[in-house]
XYZ file of C-alpha atoms in Angstrom:
332
model
C 86.875 113.973 76.135
C 88.119 112.874 72.721
C 90.004 115.725 71.076
C 88.769 117.355 67.902
C 91.161 119.881 66.406
C 89.448 122.811 64.705
C 90.316 125.951 62.765
C 88.315 128.822 64.256
C 87.605 132.171 62.617
C 89.265 134.336 65.250
C 88.199 137.665 63.776
C 86.223 138.852 60.761
C 88.561 140.481 58.224
C 87.906 144.100 57.321
C 90.414 144.056 54.470
C 92.508 141.265 53.036
C 92.309 137.883 54.708
C 95.429 136.938 56.677
C 96.704 134.200 59.006
C 95.810 136.409 61.986
C 92.127 135.883 61.270
C 92.340 132.195 62.195
C 93.414 130.159 65.189
C 93.879 126.465 65.877
C 91.596 125.294 68.655
C 90.524 122.053 70.267
C 86.958 120.987 70.902
C 85.126 117.828 71.799
C 84.570 115.197 69.152
C 80.965 114.597 70.229
C 78.627 111.625 69.816
C 75.760 111.269 67.360
C 72.188 111.423 68.648
C 69.137 109.847 67.055
C 69.222 110.334 63.281
C 72.768 111.672 63.378
C 76.213 110.492 62.300
C 79.743 111.194 63.468
C 81.960 112.058 60.512
C 85.718 111.915 60.211
C 86.903 114.625 57.831
C 89.171 113.301 55.086
C 89.538 116.142 52.574
C 88.371 119.762 52.805
C 87.275 121.627 49.682
C 88.628 125.159 49.316
C 86.686 127.702 47.298
C 86.588 131.476 46.875
C 83.086 131.325 48.356
C 84.691 130.555 51.733
C 85.793 134.189 51.781
C 82.377 135.497 50.733
C 80.760 133.819 53.751
C 82.767 136.155 55.996
C 81.059 139.199 54.448
C 77.518 138.349 55.513
C 74.636 136.022 54.749
C 74.580 134.599 51.215
C 72.908 131.298 50.348
C 74.088 130.244 53.802
C 74.259 131.940 57.190
C 76.950 134.537 57.810
C 80.035 133.543 59.768
C 80.862 135.196 63.079
C 84.088 135.541 65.045
C 84.572 132.436 67.177
C 82.846 130.076 64.739
C 84.545 126.988 63.408
C 85.451 128.034 59.873
C 82.795 126.787 57.478
C 83.597 124.532 54.562
C 82.542 121.426 52.712
C 84.475 118.192 53.009
C 84.620 114.600 51.923
C 84.098 112.659 55.142
C 83.718 109.077 56.364
C 81.004 107.866 58.726
C 82.650 106.505 61.909
C 79.483 106.243 64.057
C 75.885 106.102 62.879
C 72.485 106.376 64.507
C 70.695 106.686 61.173
C 69.295 103.997 58.860
C 70.496 105.575 55.600
C 74.206 105.634 56.460
C 76.546 102.956 57.801
C 80.039 103.062 59.261
C 82.517 103.389 56.403
C 80.194 105.267 54.053
C 81.547 108.373 52.345
C 79.587 111.644 52.182
C 80.173 115.243 51.138
C 79.054 117.493 53.976
C 79.333 120.969 55.445
C 81.590 119.802 58.259
C 83.606 122.957 58.751
C 87.362 123.018 59.210
C 87.781 120.338 61.862
C 88.717 116.705 62.254
C 85.253 115.433 63.271
C 81.670 116.655 62.934
C 78.268 115.440 64.150
C 75.533 116.080 61.589
C 71.968 115.056 60.857
C 71.972 112.176 58.392
C 68.780 113.191 56.570
C 70.706 115.878 54.696
C 73.494 113.503 53.610
C 73.796 110.998 50.756
C 76.207 108.101 50.396
C 78.838 108.643 47.706
C 80.368 105.963 45.477
C 83.903 104.736 46.012
C 86.194 106.143 43.333
C 89.940 106.507 42.995
C 91.346 108.935 43.651
C 88.852 109.929 46.328
C 89.578 113.604 45.683
C 87.632 113.346 42.398
C 84.490 113.298 44.570
C 85.333 116.922 45.457
C 86.594 118.102 42.065
C 85.214 116.676 38.836
C 82.399 114.647 40.444
C 81.783 117.197 43.194
C 80.683 120.800 43.496
C 83.319 122.122 41.071
C 82.391 119.801 38.213
C 78.654 120.124 38.793
C 78.873 123.917 39.035
C 80.678 124.081 35.702
C 78.234 121.643 34.095
C 75.003 123.289 35.184
C 76.234 126.868 34.995
C 77.420 126.457 31.424
C 74.770 124.143 29.995
C 71.647 125.273 31.874
C 72.423 128.990 32.276
C 74.794 129.679 29.377
C 73.039 127.350 26.907
C 75.942 127.240 24.430
C 75.449 126.115 20.843
C 78.097 124.520 18.646
C 80.133 127.168 16.849
C 79.511 129.893 19.438
C 82.255 131.663 21.370
C 82.363 130.990 25.112
C 84.509 133.069 27.469
C 85.197 132.110 31.069
C 86.978 134.057 33.825
C 89.130 132.467 36.535
C 89.669 129.929 33.781
C 92.549 128.159 35.524
C 90.527 127.685 38.707
C 88.523 124.707 39.890
C 85.328 125.596 38.016
C 86.773 127.503 35.068
C 88.938 124.633 33.841
C 85.883 122.399 33.582
C 83.749 125.114 31.979
C 86.238 125.580 29.154
C 86.631 121.881 28.512
C 82.886 121.191 28.542
C 82.372 124.063 26.108
C 84.920 122.454 23.789
C 83.113 119.109 24.090
C 79.959 120.935 22.981
C 81.701 122.298 19.877
C 82.324 125.879 20.975
C 85.279 128.198 20.542
C 86.657 128.864 24.029
C 88.508 131.879 25.406
C 89.889 131.623 28.931
C 90.696 134.634 31.101
C 93.341 133.991 33.758
C 96.101 135.712 35.715
C 99.601 135.368 34.296
C 101.178 134.270 31.022
C 102.042 130.795 32.339
C 98.443 130.007 33.232
C 97.225 131.283 29.883
C 99.734 129.146 27.991
C 98.689 126.111 30.038
C 95.019 126.646 29.167
C 95.836 126.475 25.466
C 98.564 123.816 25.482
C 97.209 121.398 28.101
C 93.460 121.951 28.256
C 92.573 122.722 24.660
C 91.319 126.311 24.986
C 91.396 128.155 21.668
C 92.797 131.333 23.213
C 93.615 132.773 26.617
C 93.815 136.334 27.894
C 96.005 137.490 30.783
C 93.922 139.979 32.756
C 97.112 141.102 34.522
C 98.734 142.051 31.219
C 97.413 145.609 31.238
C 95.390 145.407 27.999
C 92.381 143.338 28.992
C 89.806 144.887 26.655
C 92.056 144.885 23.564
C 93.457 141.429 24.257
C 89.961 140.049 24.761
C 88.797 141.621 21.495
C 91.741 140.048 19.671
C 91.000 136.638 21.227
C 87.273 136.871 20.391
C 87.076 138.996 17.222
C 83.536 137.823 16.518
C 82.326 138.805 19.976
C 81.216 136.619 22.892
C 78.022 134.569 22.862
C 78.324 133.026 26.339
C 80.282 134.383 29.287
C 80.748 132.329 32.443
C 81.539 134.863 35.165
C 83.546 133.849 38.223
C 84.983 137.277 38.998
C 82.638 140.236 38.501
C 84.268 143.674 38.417
C 86.471 144.824 35.545
C 86.511 141.445 33.798
C 82.727 141.311 33.767
C 82.698 144.836 32.308
C 85.192 143.959 29.574
C 83.093 140.952 28.554
C 79.808 142.828 28.843
C 80.901 145.368 26.228
C 81.900 142.549 23.843
C 78.814 140.381 24.189
C 76.871 139.608 21.033
C 73.158 140.326 20.728
C 71.119 137.701 22.618
C 74.220 136.640 24.543
C 73.988 134.768 27.846
C 75.946 135.367 31.035
C 76.110 132.741 33.785
C 76.873 134.503 37.083
C 78.685 132.036 39.312
C 80.913 134.104 41.620
C 82.615 137.438 42.173
C 86.081 136.657 43.469
C 87.364 140.112 42.486
C 84.994 141.635 45.058
C 85.686 139.472 48.106
C 88.876 141.223 49.250
C 88.278 144.624 47.677
C 87.482 147.421 50.115
C 85.901 149.407 47.261
C 84.328 146.834 44.916
C 84.177 147.835 41.261
C 80.757 147.555 39.639
C 80.726 147.120 35.862
C 79.605 149.998 33.688
C 77.044 149.342 30.978
C 74.375 148.069 33.375
C 71.537 148.080 32.567
C 72.039 149.822 29.210
C 73.986 147.067 27.442
C 71.749 144.384 28.895
C 68.780 146.062 27.228
C 70.302 147.043 23.881
C 72.012 143.666 23.376
C 69.066 141.732 24.828
C 71.372 139.865 27.173
C 70.283 137.199 29.600
C 72.093 137.158 32.981
C 71.363 134.285 35.313
C 72.781 133.718 38.765
C 72.718 130.228 40.216
C 74.027 127.855 42.843
C 74.660 124.209 42.129
C 71.821 122.907 44.315
C 69.305 124.624 42.002
C 69.736 121.664 39.657
C 69.863 118.797 42.156
C 67.090 116.944 40.329
C 69.414 116.625 37.304
C 72.458 115.339 39.197
C 72.228 111.788 37.827
C 72.503 112.915 34.199
C 75.278 115.367 35.058
C 77.270 112.694 36.859
C 76.843 110.259 33.974
C 78.173 112.849 31.522
C 81.067 113.942 33.729
C 82.114 110.336 34.374
C 81.991 109.485 30.675
C 83.984 112.564 29.657
C 86.610 111.971 32.351
C 86.946 108.279 31.437
C 87.404 109.126 27.740
C 90.016 111.777 28.456
C 87.872 114.575 27.031
C 87.738 116.140 30.493
C 91.105 116.483 32.212
C 91.191 116.830 35.993
C 93.696 119.128 37.693
C 93.876 118.995 41.504
C 96.060 120.950 43.901
C 96.193 118.829 47.079
C 97.845 120.195 50.236
C 98.432 118.431 53.538
C 97.217 118.988 57.083
C 94.485 120.821 58.987
C 96.952 123.558 59.935
C 97.547 124.396 56.266
C 93.916 125.406 55.639
C 94.206 129.153 56.386
C 97.269 129.594 54.188
C 95.697 127.459 51.479
C 92.627 129.708 51.309
C 94.711 132.893 51.393
C 96.824 131.519 48.547
C 93.759 130.531 46.542
C 92.405 134.078 46.781
C 95.778 135.301 45.479
C 95.536 132.949 42.491
C 98.229 130.481 43.553
C 96.331 127.358 42.575
C 95.670 125.696 39.252
C 92.549 123.552 39.294
C 90.735 122.430 42.423
C 92.492 123.196 45.735
C 91.942 120.508 48.373
C 93.458 119.939 51.812
C 93.888 116.408 53.147
C 93.035 116.286 56.849
C 93.014 112.489 57.349
C 92.810 109.340 55.309
């Protein structure tokens, strides 16, 4: 048997996620059957959604105790029994937290070679595409409008704010801590930033967006969604991407003003996942590549090392430790 180290979800958390909910295990590497490939995991993508999968079925099946922890990764084909992929090809796949995975090739697409490779997870991966489609297709910003985004220093939020600026909008970021807020303005070109931990969220948001909010990109739900909801302009749009404030909260906070404000302000709320817009990926990639090459879109990555670091990396992400896209290098 060829060893395949794995991070297993030892127990489903009932409160906050901790190291005790994971264990390092060893399984068999496996061999690909007809139409399958054996993948070597290079980099694992960490996202708040990883935590949501532990709460029940979402757009994917629920996780159970004893499962290899789910997660997407940039991986290299090391064996292939499929015509569309050859040894050495790179793919982004739902490999889980392990060193190797056998998957059906029909669901996988060859990725281009770029440097650094981690950009295939961040700006040219799910984070960049989520920001692009969520803002432009769901938020539909117009030049001169005010766009607010929560979790603005995170993997998606940083791109949302910068794309909004490219489109000629005034951008207000909402993040945790004065240092992050200062960084959003000084390094990433946001017009203003609000520290939701500062104790005056509603007033600070009103001061940062005195003309109200036309587009809100929601990554958090809860109290931040409520604060933005009450300051939306008539015919405003809200792109509902995630609800990180709810994932570890034993008593999730639902925003007040629903549905009253939605009706009186004629708001449009749209939830989405990135695969909804797969038929537009080519145009999105062309735009993201052009903006990154020109320097209009800055990429911030938080790369950690080693399979064993994955549990702590996710726990830290949920606590707001990271700036930009958090990635763990497993091999490469």
